C-alpha positions as YAML, in Angstrom:
chain: A
units: angstrom
residues:
- id: 1
  name: MET
  ca: [-46.40, -0.20, 14.05]
- id: 2
  name: LYS
  ca: [-44.16, 3.34, 13.34]
- id: 3
  name: LYS
  ca: [-41.71, 1.59, 15.42]
- id: 4
  name: ILE
  ca: [-41.38, -0.80, 13.95]
- id: 5
  name: ASN
  ca: [-40.80, -0.16, 10.81]
- id: 6
  name: LYS
  ca: [-38.36, 2.58, 12.30]
- id: 7
  name: LEU
  ca: [-36.17, -0.03, 14.72]
- id: 8
  name: THR
  ca: [-37.27, -3.00, 11.55]
- id: 9
  name: ILE
  ca: [-35.04, -0.22, 8.38]
- id: 10
  name: VAL
  ca: [-32.29, 0.39, 11.68]
- id: 11
  name: LEU
  ca: [-32.01, -3.21, 12.14]
- id: 12
  name: PHE
  ca: [-31.86, -3.29, 8.88]
- id: 13
  name: MET
  ca: [-29.36, -0.36, 8.07]
- id: 14
  name: LEU
  ca: [-26.83, -2.22, 10.77]
- id: 15
  name: LEU
  ca: [-26.30, -5.38, 8.96]
- id: 16
  name: ASN
  ca: [-26.26, -4.50, 5.75]
- id: 17
  name: PHE
  ca: [-23.20, -2.25, 7.14]
- id: 18
  name: GLY
  ca: [-21.95, -5.19, 9.45]
- id: 19
  name: SER
  ca: [-21.62, -7.45, 5.70]
- id: 20
  name: TYR
  ca: [-19.62, -4.98, 3.42]
- id: 21
  name: SER
  ca: [-17.13, -3.78, 5.99]
- id: 22
  name: LEU
  ca: [-16.63, -8.44, 6.16]
- id: 23
  name: ALA
  ca: [-17.22, -7.18, 2.60]
- id: 24
  name: GLU
  ca: [-13.96, -5.57, 2.50]
- id: 25
  name: ASN
  ca: [-12.15, -7.44, 4.55]
- id: 26
  name: ASN
  ca: [-13.07, -10.19, 2.94]
- id: 27
  name: PHE
  ca: [-11.92, -8.87, -0.18]
- id: 28
  name: PHE
  ca: [-8.27, -8.60, 1.02]
- id: 29
  name: GLU
  ca: [-7.99, -11.68, 2.66]
- id: 30
  name: LYS
  ca: [-8.57, -13.97, -1.18]
- id: 31
  name: GLY
  ca: [-5.81, -10.84, -2.91]
- id: 32
  name: LYS
  ca: [-3.48, -11.49, -0.64]
- id: 33
  name: ASN
  ca: [-3.68, -15.24, -0.63]
- id: 34
  name: LYS
  ca: [-3.87, -14.70, -3.88]
- id: 35
  name: TYR
  ca: [-1.02, -12.01, -4.56]
- id: 36
  name: ASP
  ca: [0.87, -15.19, -1.94]
- id: 37
  name: GLU
  ca: [0.19, -18.13, -4.44]
- id: 38
  name: LYS
  ca: [1.15, -15.21, -7.49]
- id: 39
  name: LYS
  ca: [-1.57, -14.49, -9.00]
- id: 40
  name: TYR
  ca: [-1.10, -11.73, -9.71]
- id: 41
  name: GLU
  ca: [-4.05, -10.73, -12.30]
- id: 42
  name: GLU
  ca: [-6.23, -12.06, -9.57]
- id: 43
  name: SER
  ca: [-5.42, -10.08, -6.56]
- id: 44
  name: LYS
  ca: [-4.75, -6.70, -8.20]
- id: 45
  name: PHE
  ca: [-8.90, -7.71, -8.96]
- id: 46
  name: LEU
  ca: [-9.64, -8.65, -5.22]
- id: 47
  name: PHE
  ca: [-7.64, -5.36, -4.17]
- id: 48
  name: GLN
  ca: [-9.39, -2.82, -6.15]
- id: 49
  name: ARG
  ca: [-12.85, -4.58, -5.23]
- id: 50
  name: SER
  ca: [-11.77, -4.55, -0.86]
- id: 51
  name: ILE
  ca: [-10.44, -0.84, -1.77]
- id: 52
  name: VAL
  ca: [-14.33, 0.31, -3.56]
- id: 53
  name: PHE
  ca: [-15.89, -0.47, 0.40]
- id: 54
  name: ASN
  ca: [-12.98, 1.10, 1.79]
- id: 55
  name: PRO
  ca: [-10.81, 3.65, 0.04]
- id: 56
  name: LYS
  ca: [-8.37, 3.89, 3.03]
- id: 57
  name: ASP
  ca: [-7.39, 0.84, 2.88]
- id: 58
  name: GLN
  ca: [-3.95, 1.10, 2.55]
- id: 59
  name: ASN
  ca: [-2.71, -2.18, 3.10]
- id: 60
  name: SER
  ca: [-5.34, -2.24, -0.40]
- id: 61
  name: TYR
  ca: [-2.97, -0.06, -2.06]
- id: 62
  name: LEU
  ca: [0.27, -1.25, -0.85]
- id: 63
  name: TYR
  ca: [0.27, -4.56, -2.15]
- id: 64
  name: LEU
  ca: [-1.06, -3.90, -5.80]
- id: 65
  name: ALA
  ca: [1.93, -1.35, -5.44]
- id: 66
  name: LYS
  ca: [3.89, -4.98, -4.66]
- id: 67
  name: ILE
  ca: [1.77, -5.66, -8.37]
- id: 68
  name: TYR
  ca: [2.54, -2.84, -10.45]
- id: 69
  name: ASN
  ca: [6.52, -3.57, -9.22]
- id: 70
  name: PHE
  ca: [5.93, -6.99, -10.20]
- id: 71
  name: GLU
  ca: [4.15, -5.60, -14.01]
- id: 72
  name: GLU
  ca: [7.22, -3.19, -13.35]
- id: 73
  name: ASN
  ca: [4.64, -0.08, -14.30]
- id: 74
  name: LYS
  ca: [6.94, 1.88, -12.28]
- id: 75
  name: LYS
  ca: [3.97, 5.16, -12.42]
- id: 76
  name: GLU
  ca: [0.87, 2.57, -11.37]
- id: 77
  name: GLU
  ca: [3.98, 1.40, -9.04]
- id: 78
  name: LYS
  ca: [4.98, 4.99, -7.15]
- id: 79
  name: LYS
  ca: [0.28, 6.35, -7.11]
- id: 80
  name: ASN
  ca: [-0.04, 3.50, -5.14]
- id: 81
  name: ILE
  ca: [2.85, 3.60, -2.52]
- id: 82
  name: ASP
  ca: [2.44, 7.42, -2.40]
- id: 83
  name: THR
  ca: [-1.16, 6.97, -1.74]
- id: 84
  name: VAL
  ca: [0.02, 4.57, 1.23]
- id: 85
  name: LEU
  ca: [1.76, 7.09, 2.89]
- id: 86
  name: LEU
  ca: [-0.71, 9.82, 2.23]
- id: 87
  name: LEU
  ca: [-2.71, 7.54, 4.95]
- id: 88
  name: ASP
  ca: [0.06, 6.00, 6.68]
- id: 89
  name: PRO
  ca: [3.75, 8.23, 6.34]
- id: 90
  name: LYS
  ca: [5.02, 6.30, 8.88]
- id: 91
  name: ASN
  ca: [4.30, 3.02, 6.47]
- id: 92
  name: GLU
  ca: [7.92, 1.16, 6.99]
- id: 93
  name: GLU
  ca: [7.39, -0.97, 3.84]
- id: 94
  name: ALA
  ca: [5.98, 1.85, 1.49]
- id: 95
  name: ASN
  ca: [9.35, 4.55, 2.87]
- id: 96
  name: TYR
  ca: [11.94, 2.03, 1.49]
- id: 97
  name: MET
  ca: [9.37, 0.92, -2.14]
- id: 98
  name: LEU
  ca: [9.42, 4.68, -1.88]
- id: 99
  name: MET
  ca: [13.56, 5.10, -1.31]
- id: 100
  name: GLU
  ca: [14.85, 2.21, -3.87]
- id: 101
  name: ILE
  ca: [11.92, 3.92, -6.83]
- id: 102
  name: GLU
  ca: [13.69, 7.05, -6.61]
- id: 103
  name: LEU
  ca: [17.07, 5.49, -5.81]
- id: 104
  name: LYS
  ca: [16.53, 4.50, -9.39]
- id: 105
  name: ARG
  ca: [16.33, 7.77, -10.36]
- id: 106
  name: SER
  ca: [19.68, 8.19, -8.42]
- id: 107
  name: ASN
  ca: [17.58, 11.56, -6.62]
- id: 108
  name: TYR
  ca: [20.67, 11.62, -4.15]
- id: 109
  name: SER
  ca: [19.23, 14.25, -2.09]
- id: 110
  name: LYS
  ca: [15.60, 12.49, -1.95]
- id: 111
  name: VAL
  ca: [17.01, 9.34, -1.13]
- id: 112
  name: LYS
  ca: [19.32, 10.86, 1.79]
- id: 113
  name: GLU
  ca: [16.00, 12.78, 3.02]
- id: 114
  name: LEU
  ca: [13.86, 9.30, 2.82]
- id: 115
  name: ALA
  ca: [16.81, 7.32, 4.45]
- id: 116
  name: ASP
  ca: [17.08, 10.05, 7.52]
- id: 117
  name: ASN
  ca: [12.90, 10.02, 7.87]
- id: 118
  name: PHE
  ca: [13.77, 5.91, 7.19]
- id: 119
  name: SER
  ca: [16.01, 6.20, 10.40]
- id: 120
  name: LYS
  ca: [12.41, 7.15, 12.90]
- id: 121
  name: ILE
  ca: [10.26, 5.18, 11.79]
- id: 122
  name: CYS
  ca: [11.92, 1.73, 11.01]
- id: 123
  name: ASN
  ca: [10.75, -1.94, 13.07]
- id: 124
  name: LYS
  ca: [10.94, -4.20, 10.54]
- id: 125
  name: LEU
  ca: [13.48, -2.71, 8.03]
- id: 126
  name: CYS
  ca: [15.54, -0.88, 9.16]
- id: 127
  name: ASN
  ca: [19.04, -3.58, 7.78]
- id: 128
  name: LYS
  ca: [17.26, -2.27, 5.06]
- id: 129
  name: LYS
  ca: [18.40, 0.90, 5.59]
- id: 130
  name: ASN
  ca: [21.95, -0.09, 4.85]
- id: 131
  name: SER
  ca: [21.59, -1.19, 1.90]
- id: 132
  name: ILE
  ca: [20.12, 2.01, 0.30]
- id: 133
  name: LEU
  ca: [22.92, 3.85, 1.92]
- id: 134
  name: GLU
  ca: [25.15, 1.69, 1.11]
- id: 135
  name: SER
  ca: [23.87, 1.93, -3.01]
- id: 136
  name: LEU
  ca: [24.04, 5.43, -2.53]
- id: 137
  name: LYS
  ca: [27.28, 6.01, -1.76]
- id: 138
  name: ASN
  ca: [27.75, 4.21, -5.13]
- id: 139
  name: LEU
  ca: [25.93, 7.73, -7.09]
- id: 140
  name: GLU
  ca: [27.13, 11.17, -7.71]
- id: 141
  name: PRO
  ca: [25.27, 13.80, -5.58]
- id: 142
  name: LYS
  ca: [23.36, 15.54, -8.21]
- id: 143
  name: ASN
  ca: [21.99, 18.96, -7.69]
- id: 144
  name: GLU
  ca: [24.74, 19.05, -3.78]
- id: 145
  name: SER
  ca: [26.70, 22.34, -3.75]
...
């Protein structure tokens, strides 16, 4: 009798864990669909729910950063980009977004450093680095000797 109870509990836990995993993925997918429909408030809520189930879901943080960029909430955008890069330092899109932020801040040395690193990791967005470097030429070097 005790074996059946233990087996039932283990089985219940495994099924419950599986449903949490599916729920987290489902929240991201629904959030991505809402984002694609430009329903940013709804997608933001779904991405946040996805993060509750999986705090290491870098894609949800990335899409939250995109939403905050659209909303012009630079503090939240940067915070989410930093989280993506903490989870995956080679995330190409997050690195590019960070370069854009630093470019707007006219942080010449940081953009140059990020652009150098970007060259090593770029796969799909390599051509965007050139536009950043062109914009960088228009900046006065700050804190440079």
